Amino acid sequence: MTKPVILTGDRTTGPLHIGHYAGSLLNRLRLQDSHDQYLLLADMQALTDNAHDPAKVRANVIEVALDYLAVGIDPAKTTICLQSHLPALADLTLLYLNFVTVARLERNPTIKDEIHARGFGRDIPAGFLCYPAAQAADITAFKATVVPVGEDQAPLVEQTNEIARRINETAGRVILPEANALIPKAGRLPGVNGKAKMSKSGGNAIALSAAPAHIRKAVQAMYTDPGHLRVEDPGQVEGNVVFTYLDAFDDEVATVEELKARYRAGGLGDSVIKRRLEDVLQDLIAPIRSRRAELARDPAHVMDLVREGTARARSVTDRTRREVFEGLGLMML
Ligand code: TRP
């Protein structure tokens, strides 16, 4: 019996953080036994908004691979591969660009938000505008049906399915399956400062490799309820980052609910909930950090795993490219 295929990935722009962990790494860990899973180190996609800094994109290939392995991604079950070394992805991207319009790319909510957030305006790099087609190539080249991502990525899976349908229609038969985004119920974690999203560039993230002192400092500085001035004041739980993180990472749900009730009623200080969150995060990150440090002592071994994974992925993606080109009736040599 063949297992359903998962394809997902991360841009290699920085080490992963606890937002990635809650957002999609947990799903990837949970599903690696029951699925044929591929994780893409998306260095080409990273260049779409980092063309000025290829050294950063290169350096973070191993950082992201280390994060995967440190959280428990098992290379015997999950194939870790390097996007820039899968030429079929580039070929399919170029092909798919003929099956989307600029207007549709500009309407993609993920792209729209990012154009706005980065202040690109009309000076958007063409590669960035077109990355939904590239992401469609990533997903379909593996014939993935499950894509574990954060909720911001859902419109990209939507657009992938549109392209797949168009290819299938043109070929007159189903070559590419449609994919489902697998999005965690909790939604996206806000940054430690309460700003919409956790990101390394926003300086509001806690890395999976964070040192104990950094975790402590980040929790201390964390946004709570600005109206909760004295311990005896009633406090707000909604929008309170400490409670949002406790919901995401504290397994003792009943205790957290009790703390929320006490906080709302007044009489529970920020220092108490912050101490609890700090303990939870220190416990979560400590084993990841130590496994990561262990693995980082042998970078050649990590790169060997990436090389082997990429070779496996190359045969899968080359096969799909051939099927698609053939299915469309293009000249084959
Ligand atoms: N866009 C994803 C991110 O921002 C990375 C990525 C590249 C991806 N290709 C993918 C995710 C394919 C899911 C499927 O991190």
Tab-separated table of C-alpha atoms and ligand atoms in Angstrom:
chain	number	residue	atom	x	y	z
A	1	MET	CA	0.000	0.000	0.000
A	2	THR	CA	1.355	3.395	-0.896
A	3	LYS	CA	1.116	6.096	1.718
A	4	PRO	CA	-0.347	9.528	0.976
A	5	VAL	CA	2.320	12.105	0.172
A	6	ILE	CA	3.149	15.198	2.202
A	7	LEU	CA	5.161	18.038	0.754
A	8	THR	CA	5.911	21.126	2.738
A	9	GLY	CA	8.898	23.303	3.362
A	10	ASP	CA	10.486	26.422	4.735
A	11	ARG	CA	12.399	29.273	3.241
A	12	THR	CA	16.004	29.164	4.335
A	13	THR	CA	16.141	32.691	5.688
A	14	GLY	CA	16.749	31.994	9.373
A	15	PRO	CA	16.464	29.340	12.047
A	16	LEU	CA	12.952	28.128	12.841
A	17	HIS	CA	11.089	29.417	15.883
A	18	ILE	CA	8.363	28.248	18.230
A	19	GLY	CA	5.748	29.706	15.853
A	20	HIS	CA	6.876	27.180	13.238
A	21	TYR	CA	6.765	24.488	15.894
A	22	ALA	CA	3.150	25.135	16.885
A	23	GLY	CA	2.222	26.079	13.333
A	24	SER	CA	3.291	23.062	11.323
A	25	LEU	CA	6.259	21.146	12.746
A	26	LEU	CA	4.005	19.310	15.197
A	27	ASN	CA	1.820	18.108	12.327
A	28	ARG	CA	4.872	17.046	10.353
A	29	LEU	CA	6.197	15.065	13.331
A	30	ARG	CA	2.849	13.422	13.915
A	31	LEU	CA	2.404	12.389	10.290
A	32	GLN	CA	5.841	11.133	9.323
A	33	ASP	CA	4.954	7.492	10.069
A	34	SER	CA	1.656	7.360	8.225
A	35	HIS	CA	2.741	9.476	5.223
A	36	ASP	CA	5.450	9.589	2.640
A	37	GLN	CA	6.830	12.958	3.736
A	38	TYR	CA	9.141	15.378	1.918
A	39	LEU	CA	10.487	18.568	3.484
A	40	LEU	CA	11.800	21.179	1.132
A	41	LEU	CA	14.624	23.504	2.116
A	42	ALA	CA	13.235	26.318	-0.016
A	43	ASP	CA	16.386	28.235	-0.912
A	44	MET	CA	15.090	29.328	-4.317
A	45	GLN	CA	11.934	30.712	-2.786
A	46	ALA	CA	14.060	32.402	-0.105
A	47	LEU	CA	15.809	34.311	-2.900
A	48	THR	CA	12.525	35.799	-4.104
A	49	ASP	CA	12.854	38.438	-1.410
A	50	ASN	CA	16.513	37.980	-0.472
A	51	ALA	CA	18.308	38.213	-3.802
A	52	HIS	CA	20.643	40.797	-2.275
A	53	ASP	CA	21.843	38.283	0.320
A	54	PRO	CA	22.482	34.825	-1.157
A	55	ALA	CA	25.026	34.157	1.608
A	56	LYS	CA	22.220	34.278	4.165
A	57	VAL	CA	20.084	31.931	2.076
A	58	ARG	CA	22.977	29.491	1.771
A	59	ALA	CA	23.974	29.629	5.453
A	60	ASN	CA	20.441	28.879	6.596
A	61	VAL	CA	20.094	25.680	4.582
A	62	ILE	CA	21.930	23.785	7.288
A	63	GLU	CA	20.270	25.783	10.075
A	64	VAL	CA	16.790	24.747	8.958
A	65	ALA	CA	17.942	21.158	8.362
A	66	LEU	CA	19.338	21.117	11.915
A	67	ASP	CA	16.049	22.420	13.268
A	68	TYR	CA	14.130	19.661	11.470
A	69	LEU	CA	16.378	16.951	12.842
A	70	ALA	CA	16.528	18.468	16.335
A	71	VAL	CA	12.735	18.514	16.754
A	72	GLY	CA	12.569	14.866	15.771
A	73	ILE	CA	12.126	14.713	12.016
A	74	ASP	CA	13.546	11.290	11.228
A	75	PRO	CA	15.488	11.122	7.952
A	76	ALA	CA	14.613	7.417	7.708
A	77	LYS	CA	10.943	8.402	7.405
A	78	THR	CA	11.063	11.931	5.997
A	79	THR	CA	13.040	13.022	2.963
A	80	ILE	CA	14.755	16.387	3.460
A	81	CYS	CA	15.710	17.969	0.132
A	82	LEU	CA	17.182	21.129	-1.344
A	83	GLN	CA	14.890	23.065	-3.682
A	84	SER	CA	17.600	24.608	-5.892
A	85	HIS	CA	18.898	21.156	-6.767
A	86	LEU	CA	15.605	19.821	-8.080
A	87	PRO	CA	15.589	21.122	-11.672
A	88	ALA	CA	12.125	19.687	-12.385
A	89	LEU	CA	10.719	22.286	-9.978
A	90	ALA	CA	12.157	25.116	-12.057
A	91	ASP	CA	10.859	23.536	-15.283
A	92	LEU	CA	7.368	23.065	-13.889
A	93	THR	CA	7.373	26.619	-12.524
A	94	LEU	CA	8.112	27.987	-15.966
A	95	LEU	CA	5.399	25.795	-17.460
A	96	TYR	CA	2.803	26.773	-14.836
A	97	LEU	CA	3.444	30.475	-15.385
A	98	ASN	CA	1.580	30.008	-18.665
A	99	PHE	CA	-1.441	28.774	-16.740
A	100	VAL	CA	-1.846	31.786	-14.403
A	101	THR	CA	-2.408	35.460	-15.041
A	102	VAL	CA	-0.580	38.368	-13.449
A	103	ALA	CA	-3.958	39.564	-12.163
A	104	ARG	CA	-4.528	36.268	-10.372
A	105	LEU	CA	-1.049	36.335	-8.854
A	106	GLU	CA	-1.620	39.871	-7.607
A	107	ARG	CA	-4.961	38.868	-6.101
A	108	ASN	CA	-3.441	36.009	-4.101
A	109	PRO	CA	-4.036	37.105	-0.481
A	110	THR	CA	-0.656	35.815	0.721
A	111	ILE	CA	1.144	37.767	-1.990
A	112	LYS	CA	-1.011	40.832	-1.454
A	113	ASP	CA	-0.260	40.870	2.292
A	114	GLU	CA	3.433	40.369	1.743
A	115	ILE	CA	3.670	43.066	-0.951
A	116	HIS	CA	2.056	45.396	1.558
A	117	ALA	CA	4.157	44.273	4.551
A	118	ARG	CA	7.421	44.626	2.610
A	119	GLY	CA	6.434	47.894	0.968
A	120	PHE	CA	7.213	46.586	-2.517
A	121	GLY	CA	4.505	48.408	-4.433
A	122	ARG	CA	5.114	48.051	-8.171
A	123	ASP	CA	8.811	47.367	-7.535
A	124	ILE	CA	8.050	43.818	-6.536
A	125	PRO	CA	10.675	41.336	-7.739
A	126	ALA	CA	9.102	39.286	-10.541
A	127	GLY	CA	10.237	36.094	-8.844
A	128	PHE	CA	8.349	37.115	-5.722
A	129	LEU	CA	5.128	37.856	-7.587
A	130	CYS	CA	5.401	34.471	-9.287
A	131	TYR	CA	6.294	32.356	-6.281
A	132	PRO	CA	2.754	30.921	-6.027
A	133	ALA	CA	3.443	29.190	-9.367
A	134	ALA	CA	6.751	27.925	-7.974
A	135	GLN	CA	5.038	26.676	-4.842
A	136	ALA	CA	2.481	24.919	-7.049
A	137	ALA	CA	5.413	23.246	-8.796
A	138	ASP	CA	6.834	22.165	-5.411
A	139	ILE	CA	3.575	20.617	-4.268
A	140	THR	CA	2.494	18.977	-7.526
A	141	ALA	CA	5.949	17.650	-8.474
A	142	PHE	CA	5.677	15.353	-5.453
A	143	LYS	CA	1.979	14.690	-6.128
A	144	ALA	CA	1.372	15.721	-2.549
A	145	THR	CA	-2.174	15.591	-1.218
A	146	VAL	CA	-1.370	16.931	2.269
A	147	VAL	CA	0.433	20.215	2.902
A	148	PRO	CA	0.996	21.044	6.599
A	149	VAL	CA	1.488	24.812	6.789
A	150	GLY	CA	0.537	27.872	8.790
A	151	GLU	CA	-2.781	29.495	7.929
A	152	ASP	CA	-1.090	32.270	5.942
A	153	GLN	CA	-0.133	29.662	3.325
A	154	ALA	CA	-3.673	28.418	2.610
A	155	PRO	CA	-4.226	30.684	-0.438
A	156	LEU	CA	-1.086	29.206	-2.011
A	157	VAL	CA	-2.505	25.698	-1.800
A	158	GLU	CA	-5.755	27.043	-3.250
A	159	GLN	CA	-3.870	28.486	-6.212
A	160	THR	CA	-1.881	25.262	-6.589
A	161	ASN	CA	-5.143	23.372	-7.059
A	162	GLU	CA	-6.320	25.843	-9.684
A	163	ILE	CA	-3.143	25.279	-11.663
A	164	ALA	CA	-3.362	21.504	-11.237
A	165	ARG	CA	-6.945	21.535	-12.519
A	166	ARG	CA	-5.914	23.573	-15.546
A	167	ILE	CA	-3.074	21.201	-16.362
A	168	ASN	CA	-5.390	18.194	-15.958
A	169	GLU	CA	-8.033	19.823	-18.163
A	170	THR	CA	-5.533	20.586	-20.878
A	171	ALA	CA	-4.110	17.071	-20.708
A	172	GLY	CA	-7.605	15.600	-20.766
A	173	ARG	CA	-6.896	13.359	-17.794
A	174	VAL	CA	-5.940	13.638	-14.152
A	175	ILE	CA	-2.163	13.785	-13.832
A	176	LEU	CA	-1.866	15.991	-10.773
A	177	PRO	CA	-3.898	15.356	-7.603
A	178	GLU	CA	-5.354	18.241	-5.654
A	179	ALA	CA	-3.839	19.024	-2.263
A	180	ASN	CA	-5.287	19.956	1.102
A	181	ALA	CA	-3.638	22.464	3.409
A	182	LEU	CA	-3.391	21.065	6.921
A	183	ILE	CA	-3.642	24.026	9.245
A	184	PRO	CA	-3.465	23.863	13.039
A	185	LYS	CA	-6.701	24.840	14.777
A	186	ALA	CA	-4.940	27.263	17.107
A	187	GLY	CA	-4.124	29.647	14.247
A	188	ARG	CA	-1.004	31.649	13.925
A	189	LEU	CA	1.062	32.603	16.971
A	190	PRO	CA	1.532	36.336	17.436
A	191	GLY	CA	5.022	37.715	18.075
A	192	VAL	CA	6.230	38.174	21.658
A	193	ASN	CA	5.420	41.896	21.362
A	194	GLY	CA	1.803	41.139	20.435
A	195	LYS	CA	2.356	42.105	16.776
A	196	ALA	CA	0.489	40.045	14.212
A	197	LYS	CA	3.090	37.469	13.378
A	198	MET	CA	6.162	35.939	14.872
A	199	SER	CA	9.139	36.467	12.616
A	200	LYS	CA	12.842	36.579	13.036
A	201	SER	CA	13.093	39.739	10.978
A	202	GLY	CA	10.451	41.353	13.187
A	203	GLY	CA	12.690	40.660	16.210
A	204	ASN	CA	9.741	39.146	18.062
A	205	ALA	CA	10.477	35.429	17.780
A	206	ILE	CA	11.825	32.757	20.111
A	207	ALA	CA	14.048	30.426	18.101
A	208	LEU	CA	13.930	26.676	18.646
A	209	SER	CA	17.644	27.001	19.357
A	210	ALA	CA	17.241	29.934	21.786
A	211	ALA	CA	19.525	30.060	24.829
A	212	PRO	CA	17.890	29.927	28.282
A	213	ALA	CA	18.677	33.589	28.949
A	214	HIS	CA	17.060	34.622	25.678
A	215	ILE	CA	13.903	32.661	26.466
A	216	ARG	CA	13.776	34.279	29.892
A	217	LYS	CA	14.231	37.777	28.479
A	218	ALA	CA	11.630	37.255	25.764
A	219	VAL	CA	9.037	36.038	28.275
A	220	GLN	CA	9.827	38.890	30.676
A	221	ALA	CA	9.285	41.438	27.913
A	222	MET	CA	6.179	39.718	26.604
A	223	TYR	CA	3.049	41.713	25.860
A	224	THR	CA	0.215	41.015	28.322
A	225	ASP	CA	-2.701	43.348	29.079
A	226	PRO	CA	-1.605	46.996	29.156
A	227	GLY	CA	-4.645	47.772	31.339
A	228	HIS	CA	-3.602	45.262	34.003
A	229	LEU	CA	-1.557	47.643	36.135
A	230	ARG	CA	-1.978	46.262	39.650
A	231	VAL	CA	-2.216	42.601	40.642
A	232	GLU	CA	-5.708	43.080	42.051
A	233	ASP	CA	-7.052	44.592	38.795
A	234	PRO	CA	-9.087	42.304	36.528
A	235	GLY	CA	-6.965	41.327	33.537
A	236	GLN	CA	-7.743	40.498	29.934
A	237	VAL	CA	-6.929	37.089	28.541
A	238	GLU	CA	-7.838	37.752	24.893
A	239	GLY	CA	-4.920	39.274	23.025
A	240	ASN	CA	-2.681	38.527	26.004
A	241	VAL	CA	0.343	36.891	24.421
A	242	VAL	CA	1.301	34.962	27.563
A	243	PHE	CA	-2.061	33.181	27.585
A	244	THR	CA	-1.968	32.651	23.822
A	245	TYR	CA	1.369	30.869	24.232
A	246	LEU	CA	0.168	28.906	27.270
A	247	ASP	CA	-2.760	27.706	25.132
A	248	ALA	CA	-0.309	26.629	22.440
A	249	PHE	CA	2.390	24.995	24.578
A	250	ASP	CA	1.100	24.125	28.059
A	251	ASP	CA	-0.310	20.587	28.118
A	252	GLU	CA	-2.139	21.155	31.405
A	253	VAL	CA	-5.223	22.655	29.830
A	254	ALA	CA	-7.311	22.619	33.017
A	255	THR	CA	-4.672	24.499	34.986
A	256	VAL	CA	-4.386	27.121	32.253
A	257	GLU	CA	-8.172	27.578	32.269
A	258	GLU	CA	-8.056	28.048	36.038
A	259	LEU	CA	-5.309	30.659	35.691
A	260	LYS	CA	-7.367	32.477	33.067
A	261	ALA	CA	-10.356	32.627	35.429
A	262	ARG	CA	-8.202	33.991	38.253
A	263	TYR	CA	-6.556	36.514	35.936
A	264	ARG	CA	-9.927	37.752	34.687
A	265	ALA	CA	-11.264	38.091	38.222
A	266	GLY	CA	-8.226	40.072	39.371
A	267	GLY	CA	-5.608	39.054	41.909
A	268	LEU	CA	-3.267	37.176	39.626
A	269	GLY	CA	-0.080	38.985	38.652
A	270	ASP	CA	1.677	38.897	35.297
A	271	SER	CA	4.801	37.563	37.005
A	272	VAL	CA	3.015	34.320	37.955
A	273	ILE	CA	1.776	33.528	34.453
A	274	LYS	CA	5.104	34.558	32.952
A	275	ARG	CA	6.981	32.251	35.284
A	276	ARG	CA	4.753	29.372	34.275
A	277	LEU	CA	5.195	30.131	30.569
A	278	GLU	CA	8.934	30.433	30.976
A	279	ASP	CA	9.075	26.975	32.585
A	280	VAL	CA	6.968	25.495	29.785
A	281	LEU	CA	9.150	27.027	27.069
A	282	GLN	CA	12.433	26.147	28.779
A	283	ASP	CA	11.216	22.528	29.032
A	284	LEU	CA	10.127	22.506	25.389
A	285	ILE	CA	13.304	24.021	23.980
A	286	ALA	CA	16.008	22.451	26.210
A	287	PRO	CA	15.995	18.986	24.583
A	288	ILE	CA	15.719	20.504	21.075
A	289	ARG	CA	18.665	22.791	21.803
A	290	SER	CA	20.851	19.997	23.089
A	291	ARG	CA	20.047	17.620	20.207
A	292	ARG	CA	20.730	20.460	17.812
A	293	ALA	CA	24.112	21.224	19.397
A	294	GLU	CA	24.996	17.542	19.157
A	295	LEU	CA	24.044	17.384	15.446
A	296	ALA	CA	25.800	20.678	14.685
A	297	ARG	CA	29.119	19.094	15.650
A	298	ASP	CA	28.975	17.050	12.442
A	299	PRO	CA	27.694	19.382	9.710
A	300	ALA	CA	29.075	17.088	6.983
A	301	HIS	CA	26.733	14.347	8.170
A	302	VAL	CA	23.746	16.702	8.023
A	303	MET	CA	24.679	17.769	4.495
A	304	ASP	CA	25.044	14.108	3.497
A	305	LEU	CA	21.461	13.538	4.640
A	306	VAL	CA	20.330	16.527	2.566
A	307	ARG	CA	22.272	15.250	-0.444
A	308	GLU	CA	20.751	11.764	-0.189
A	309	GLY	CA	17.276	13.195	0.318
A	310	THR	CA	17.692	15.479	-2.669
A	311	ALA	CA	18.737	12.555	-4.878
A	312	ARG	CA	15.583	10.643	-3.870
A	313	ALA	CA	13.433	13.714	-4.434
A	314	ARG	CA	15.028	14.268	-7.832
A	315	SER	CA	13.804	10.953	-9.159
A	316	VAL	CA	10.258	11.624	-7.929
A	317	THR	CA	10.095	15.157	-9.343
A	318	ASP	CA	11.762	14.218	-12.649
A	319	ARG	CA	9.130	11.524	-13.122
A	320	THR	CA	6.280	13.997	-12.593
A	321	ARG	CA	7.849	16.509	-14.969
A	322	ARG	CA	7.975	13.857	-17.671
A	323	GLU	CA	4.379	12.834	-17.036
A	324	VAL	CA	3.149	16.417	-17.222
A	325	PHE	CA	5.098	17.309	-20.371
A	326	GLU	CA	3.990	14.062	-21.983
A	327	GLY	CA	0.409	14.503	-20.787
A	328	LEU	CA	0.255	17.947	-22.383
A	329	GLY	CA	1.459	16.417	-25.627
A	330	LEU	CA	4.759	18.291	-25.804
A	331	MET	CA	7.571	16.916	-27.936
A	332	MET	CA	9.509	14.317	-25.945
A	333	LEU	CA	13.038	13.252	-26.842
B	1	TRP	N1	6.178	29.367	1.450
B	1	TRP	C1	6.719	28.587	2.518
B	1	TRP	C2	7.250	29.548	3.587
B	1	TRP	O1	6.994	30.711	3.521
B	1	TRP	C3	7.843	27.670	2.095
B	1	TRP	C4	7.488	26.699	1.002
B	1	TRP	C5	8.110	26.596	-0.212
B	1	TRP	C6	6.439	25.741	1.001
B	1	TRP	N2	7.558	25.643	-0.951
B	1	TRP	C7	6.532	25.078	-0.263
B	1	TRP	C8	5.456	25.367	1.919
B	1	TRP	C9	5.628	24.106	-0.605
B	1	TRP	C10	4.560	24.367	1.561
B	1	TRP	C11	4.642	23.742	0.310
B	1	TRP	O2	7.948	29.154	4.489
